Amino acid sequence: MLDTFQELVWQLHRLPGGAAAAIPDFFAALLAGPEETDNQGLPYWTLREGGRLRLTGDDAGGFLRLTHDGETIVELPAELLAAARQEAGDPSSPYTVSPLVLALVAIAAGHVDDHRQLKKALPRVDGAAKDLMLMTVCRLCG
């Protein structure tokens, strides 16, 4: 799965403005502020429609959860964090892409099956993630 996530990171970097443009260009209208990190260094967004969309880790480090106000949307492999880092094998290496953006694109591209939970919980975030996926992953559009 690491290879799949790394391919998505590569494609996000090909976005006009690079991976850093993903949040302002696709998600800014949905956010009540900038992306923040918790005490574990995992990102979260405070949403204008209410609540927080966040990545949380399990105690063993085997997987991540994408949650909205504590409700799990989907579990993701912890490899997602490695793929988002400049040096995949170095946990202290900085992120080159937001792990939250990477998780949303992985869901939108169908690499992670959330059983449509993101669409049910946060349809506007789901739509923005699909738009971003079309600009980065879709071979016809991107």
Short mmCIF file of N, CA, C and O in Angstrom, two decimals, residues 6-79:
data_model
loop_
_atom_site.label_atom_id
_atom_site.label_comp_id
_atom_site.label_asym_id
_atom_site.label_seq_id
_atom_site.Cartn_x
_atom_site.Cartn_y
_atom_site.Cartn_z
N GLN A 6 2.52 6.52 -2.21
CA GLN A 6 3.62 7.32 -2.77
C GLN A 6 3.30 7.79 -4.18
O GLN A 6 3.67 8.91 -4.55
N GLU A 7 2.60 6.98 -4.95
CA GLU A 7 2.17 7.39 -6.28
C GLU A 7 1.19 8.57 -6.18
O GLU A 7 1.28 9.53 -6.95
N LEU A 8 0.28 8.51 -5.22
CA LEU A 8 -0.65 9.63 -5.03
C LEU A 8 0.09 10.90 -4.62
O LEU A 8 -0.25 11.99 -5.08
N VAL A 9 1.10 10.77 -3.76
CA VAL A 9 1.91 11.93 -3.36
C VAL A 9 2.59 12.53 -4.58
O VAL A 9 2.57 13.75 -4.78
N TRP A 10 3.17 11.68 -5.40
CA TRP A 10 3.83 12.15 -6.63
C TRP A 10 2.85 12.92 -7.49
O TRP A 10 3.16 13.99 -8.01
N GLN A 11 1.63 12.38 -7.62
CA GLN A 11 0.62 13.05 -8.43
C GLN A 11 0.16 14.36 -7.80
O GLN A 11 -0.10 15.34 -8.51
N LEU A 12 0.07 14.41 -6.49
CA LEU A 12 -0.29 15.66 -5.81
C LEU A 12 0.77 16.73 -6.04
O LEU A 12 0.44 17.91 -6.18
N HIS A 13 2.02 16.34 -6.11
CA HIS A 13 3.09 17.31 -6.36
C HIS A 13 3.05 17.85 -7.78
O HIS A 13 3.59 18.92 -8.05
N ARG A 14 2.39 17.15 -8.69
CA ARG A 14 2.24 17.61 -10.07
C ARG A 14 1.11 18.62 -10.22
O ARG A 14 0.96 19.24 -11.28
N LEU A 15 0.31 18.80 -9.20
CA LEU A 15 -0.78 19.77 -9.21
C LEU A 15 -0.22 21.17 -9.44
O LEU A 15 0.85 21.51 -8.91
N PRO A 16 -0.87 22.02 -10.25
CA PRO A 16 -0.38 23.40 -10.37
C PRO A 16 -0.27 24.04 -8.99
O PRO A 16 -1.22 24.02 -8.20
N GLY A 17 0.89 24.52 -8.66
CA GLY A 17 1.15 25.07 -7.34
C GLY A 17 1.67 24.02 -6.37
O GLY A 17 1.95 24.32 -5.22
N GLY A 18 1.79 22.79 -6.85
CA GLY A 18 2.31 21.71 -6.01
C GLY A 18 1.29 21.22 -5.00
O GLY A 18 0.15 21.68 -4.94
N ALA A 19 1.72 20.28 -4.18
CA ALA A 19 0.84 19.68 -3.18
C ALA A 19 0.33 20.72 -2.19
O ALA A 19 -0.78 20.58 -1.66
N ALA A 20 1.11 21.77 -1.96
CA ALA A 20 0.70 22.81 -1.02
C ALA A 20 -0.55 23.54 -1.49
O ALA A 20 -1.27 24.14 -0.69
N ALA A 21 -0.85 23.49 -2.79
CA ALA A 21 -2.03 24.17 -3.33
C ALA A 21 -3.32 23.40 -3.08
O ALA A 21 -4.41 23.94 -3.25
N ALA A 22 -3.22 22.15 -2.69
CA ALA A 22 -4.42 21.31 -2.53
C ALA A 22 -5.40 21.90 -1.52
O ALA A 22 -6.60 21.99 -1.80
N ILE A 23 -4.92 22.29 -0.36
CA ILE A 23 -5.83 22.80 0.66
C ILE A 23 -6.44 24.13 0.24
O ILE A 23 -7.68 24.26 0.23
N PRO A 24 -5.65 25.14 -0.13
CA PRO A 24 -6.29 26.42 -0.48
C PRO A 24 -7.16 26.33 -1.74
O PRO A 24 -8.21 26.99 -1.82
N ASP A 25 -6.77 25.51 -2.70
CA ASP A 25 -7.51 25.46 -3.96
C ASP A 25 -8.77 24.58 -3.91
O ASP A 25 -9.71 24.83 -4.66
N PHE A 26 -8.78 23.57 -3.06
CA PHE A 26 -9.89 22.62 -3.08
C PHE A 26 -10.70 22.57 -1.78
O PHE A 26 -11.87 22.20 -1.82
N PHE A 27 -10.09 22.90 -0.65
CA PHE A 27 -10.78 22.72 0.62
C PHE A 27 -11.00 24.00 1.42
O PHE A 27 -11.75 23.99 2.39
N ALA A 28 -10.36 25.10 1.04
CA ALA A 28 -10.39 26.32 1.85
C ALA A 28 -11.81 26.81 2.16
O ALA A 28 -12.08 27.25 3.28
N ALA A 29 -12.71 26.71 1.21
CA ALA A 29 -14.08 27.19 1.44
C ALA A 29 -14.82 26.37 2.49
O ALA A 29 -15.81 26.82 3.04
N LEU A 30 -14.30 25.19 2.80
CA LEU A 30 -14.94 24.30 3.77
C LEU A 30 -14.35 24.42 5.16
O LEU A 30 -14.91 23.90 6.12
N LEU A 31 -13.21 25.10 5.27
CA LEU A 31 -12.47 25.14 6.53
C LEU A 31 -12.72 26.43 7.30
O LEU A 31 -12.82 27.50 6.72
N ALA A 32 -12.75 26.30 8.62
CA ALA A 32 -12.91 27.46 9.49
C ALA A 32 -11.57 28.04 9.91
O ALA A 32 -11.53 29.02 10.64
N GLY A 33 -10.50 27.46 9.44
CA GLY A 33 -9.15 27.92 9.77
C GLY A 33 -8.14 27.05 9.08
O GLY A 33 -8.49 26.15 8.32
N PRO A 34 -6.86 27.28 9.36
CA PRO A 34 -5.82 26.49 8.72
C PRO A 34 -5.75 25.06 9.30
O PRO A 34 -6.30 24.79 10.37
N GLU A 35 -5.06 24.20 8.58
CA GLU A 35 -4.81 22.86 9.10
C GLU A 35 -3.97 23.00 10.36
O GLU A 35 -3.04 23.79 10.41
N GLU A 36 -4.33 22.23 11.38
CA GLU A 36 -3.59 22.24 12.63
C GLU A 36 -3.13 20.82 12.93
O GLU A 36 -3.58 19.88 12.28
N THR A 37 -2.27 20.67 13.92
CA THR A 37 -1.82 19.34 14.32
C THR A 37 -2.07 19.15 15.81
O THR A 37 -2.01 20.11 16.59
N ASP A 38 -2.34 17.90 16.16
CA ASP A 38 -2.56 17.59 17.57
C ASP A 38 -1.23 17.29 18.25
O ASP A 38 -0.16 17.43 17.64
N ASN A 39 -1.26 16.86 19.51
CA ASN A 39 -0.02 16.62 20.25
C ASN A 39 0.76 15.42 19.73
O ASN A 39 1.92 15.24 20.09
N GLN A 40 0.17 14.59 18.87
CA GLN A 40 0.88 13.49 18.23
C GLN A 40 1.42 13.89 16.85
O GLN A 40 2.00 13.06 16.16
N GLY A 41 1.19 15.12 16.47
CA GLY A 41 1.65 15.60 15.17
C GLY A 41 0.73 15.22 14.02
O GLY A 41 1.11 15.36 12.86
N LEU A 42 -0.48 14.76 14.33
CA LEU A 42 -1.43 14.38 13.29
C LEU A 42 -2.35 15.55 12.97
O LEU A 42 -2.77 16.29 13.86
N PRO A 43 -2.68 15.72 11.68
CA PRO A 43 -3.44 16.89 11.25
C PRO A 43 -4.93 16.79 11.54
O PRO A 43 -5.50 15.71 11.61
N TYR A 44 -5.53 17.96 11.68
CA TYR A 44 -6.99 18.07 11.75
C TYR A 44 -7.43 19.39 11.16
O TYR A 44 -6.67 20.34 11.11
N TRP A 45 -8.67 19.39 10.70
CA TRP A 45 -9.30 20.59 10.15
C TRP A 45 -10.54 20.89 10.94
O TRP A 45 -11.35 20.00 11.22
N THR A 46 -10.74 22.14 11.31
CA THR A 46 -12.00 22.59 11.87
C THR A 46 -12.85 23.02 10.68
O THR A 46 -12.43 23.86 9.88
N LEU A 47 -14.03 22.43 10.57
CA LEU A 47 -14.88 22.65 9.41
C LEU A 47 -15.90 23.76 9.66
O LEU A 47 -16.41 23.89 10.78
N ARG A 48 -16.20 24.52 8.63
CA ARG A 48 -17.21 25.58 8.75
C ARG A 48 -18.58 25.02 9.09
O ARG A 48 -19.34 25.66 9.80
N GLU A 49 -18.88 23.84 8.57
CA GLU A 49 -20.20 23.25 8.85
C GLU A 49 -20.25 22.61 10.22
O GLU A 49 -21.28 22.10 10.64
N GLY A 50 -19.13 22.65 10.92
CA GLY A 50 -19.09 22.14 12.29
C GLY A 50 -18.22 20.91 12.45
O GLY A 50 -18.13 20.08 11.55
N GLY A 51 -17.60 20.83 13.58
CA GLY A 51 -16.80 19.67 13.91
C GLY A 51 -15.39 19.71 13.37
O GLY A 51 -14.98 20.68 12.73
N ARG A 52 -14.68 18.66 13.68
CA ARG A 52 -13.30 18.52 13.22
C ARG A 52 -13.13 17.22 12.45
O ARG A 52 -13.59 16.17 12.88
N LEU A 53 -12.45 17.34 11.32
CA LEU A 53 -12.04 16.19 10.53
C LEU A 53 -10.60 15.95 10.89
O LEU A 53 -9.77 16.86 10.78
N ARG A 54 -10.29 14.73 11.33
CA ARG A 54 -8.93 14.51 11.82
C ARG A 54 -8.46 13.10 11.55
O ARG A 54 -9.25 12.19 11.36
N LEU A 55 -7.14 12.96 11.55
CA LEU A 55 -6.49 11.66 11.55
C LEU A 55 -6.09 11.36 12.99
O LEU A 55 -5.54 12.22 13.68
N THR A 56 -6.38 10.16 13.43
CA THR A 56 -5.95 9.71 14.74
C THR A 56 -5.23 8.39 14.57
O THR A 56 -5.50 7.64 13.63
N GLY A 57 -4.31 8.11 15.47
CA GLY A 57 -3.56 6.85 15.40
C GLY A 57 -3.98 5.90 16.49
O GLY A 57 -4.51 6.32 17.52
N ASP A 58 -3.75 4.61 16.24
CA ASP A 58 -3.99 3.64 17.31
C ASP A 58 -2.73 3.58 18.17
O ASP A 58 -1.67 4.03 17.78
N ASP A 59 -2.85 3.03 19.35
CA ASP A 59 -1.72 2.99 20.28
C ASP A 59 -0.55 2.17 19.76
O ASP A 59 0.60 2.46 20.05
N ALA A 60 -0.83 1.14 18.97
CA ALA A 60 0.23 0.27 18.45
C ALA A 60 0.87 0.81 17.18
O ALA A 60 1.88 0.29 16.72
N GLY A 61 0.27 1.84 16.58
CA GLY A 61 0.83 2.43 15.37
C GLY A 61 0.55 1.64 14.10
O GLY A 61 1.18 1.85 13.08
N GLY A 62 -0.41 0.72 14.15
CA GLY A 62 -0.70 -0.13 13.00
C GLY A 62 -1.63 0.49 11.98
O GLY A 62 -1.61 0.12 10.82
N PHE A 63 -2.46 1.41 12.41
CA PHE A 63 -3.40 2.03 11.48
C PHE A 63 -3.77 3.41 11.97
O PHE A 63 -3.50 3.79 13.10
N LEU A 64 -4.40 4.15 11.09
CA LEU A 64 -4.93 5.49 11.39
C LEU A 64 -6.44 5.43 11.23
O LEU A 64 -6.97 4.55 10.55
N ARG A 65 -7.10 6.38 11.82
CA ARG A 65 -8.53 6.55 11.61
C ARG A 65 -8.78 7.96 11.10
O ARG A 65 -8.21 8.92 11.63
N LEU A 66 -9.63 8.06 10.11
CA LEU A 66 -10.15 9.35 9.69
C LEU A 66 -11.46 9.49 10.43
O LEU A 66 -12.35 8.64 10.31
N THR A 67 -11.57 10.55 11.23
CA THR A 67 -12.76 10.73 12.05
C THR A 67 -13.35 12.12 11.86
O THR A 67 -12.65 13.07 11.49
N HIS A 68 -14.63 12.21 12.13
CA HIS A 68 -15.32 13.50 12.20
C HIS A 68 -16.00 13.54 13.56
O HIS A 68 -16.88 12.73 13.84
N ASP A 69 -15.56 14.43 14.39
CA ASP A 69 -16.08 14.57 15.76
C ASP A 69 -16.13 13.24 16.51
O ASP A 69 -17.12 12.91 17.15
N GLY A 70 -15.06 12.48 16.38
CA GLY A 70 -14.93 11.23 17.12
C GLY A 70 -15.57 10.02 16.45
O GLY A 70 -15.36 8.89 16.89
N GLU A 71 -16.35 10.24 15.40
CA GLU A 71 -16.99 9.13 14.68
C GLU A 71 -16.05 8.68 13.56
O GLU A 71 -15.65 9.48 12.71
N THR A 72 -15.70 7.40 13.56
CA THR A 72 -14.79 6.88 12.55
C THR A 72 -15.46 6.83 11.19
O THR A 72 -16.56 6.30 11.04
N ILE A 73 -14.78 7.41 10.21
CA ILE A 73 -15.22 7.34 8.83
C ILE A 73 -14.58 6.13 8.16
O ILE A 73 -15.24 5.37 7.47
N VAL A 74 -13.27 5.96 8.37
CA VAL A 74 -12.55 4.84 7.76
C VAL A 74 -11.23 4.63 8.49
O VAL A 74 -10.66 5.57 9.05
N GLU A 75 -10.76 3.39 8.48
CA GLU A 75 -9.41 3.08 8.96
C GLU A 75 -8.48 3.05 7.77
O GLU A 75 -8.86 2.59 6.69
N LEU A 76 -7.28 3.58 7.98
CA LEU A 76 -6.27 3.67 6.93
C LEU A 76 -4.97 3.03 7.41
O LEU A 76 -4.65 3.11 8.60
N PRO A 77 -4.19 2.46 6.50
CA PRO A 77 -2.89 1.93 6.90
C PRO A 77 -1.98 3.05 7.40
O PRO A 77 -1.98 4.16 6.86
N ALA A 78 -1.19 2.76 8.41
CA ALA A 78 -0.25 3.75 8.95
C ALA A 78 0.81 4.14 7.92
O ALA A 78 1.45 5.18 8.07
N GLU A 79 0.96 3.35 6.88
CA GLU A 79 1.91 3.67 5.80
C GLU A 79 1.59 5.01 5.14
O GLU A 79 2.46 5.61 4.52
#
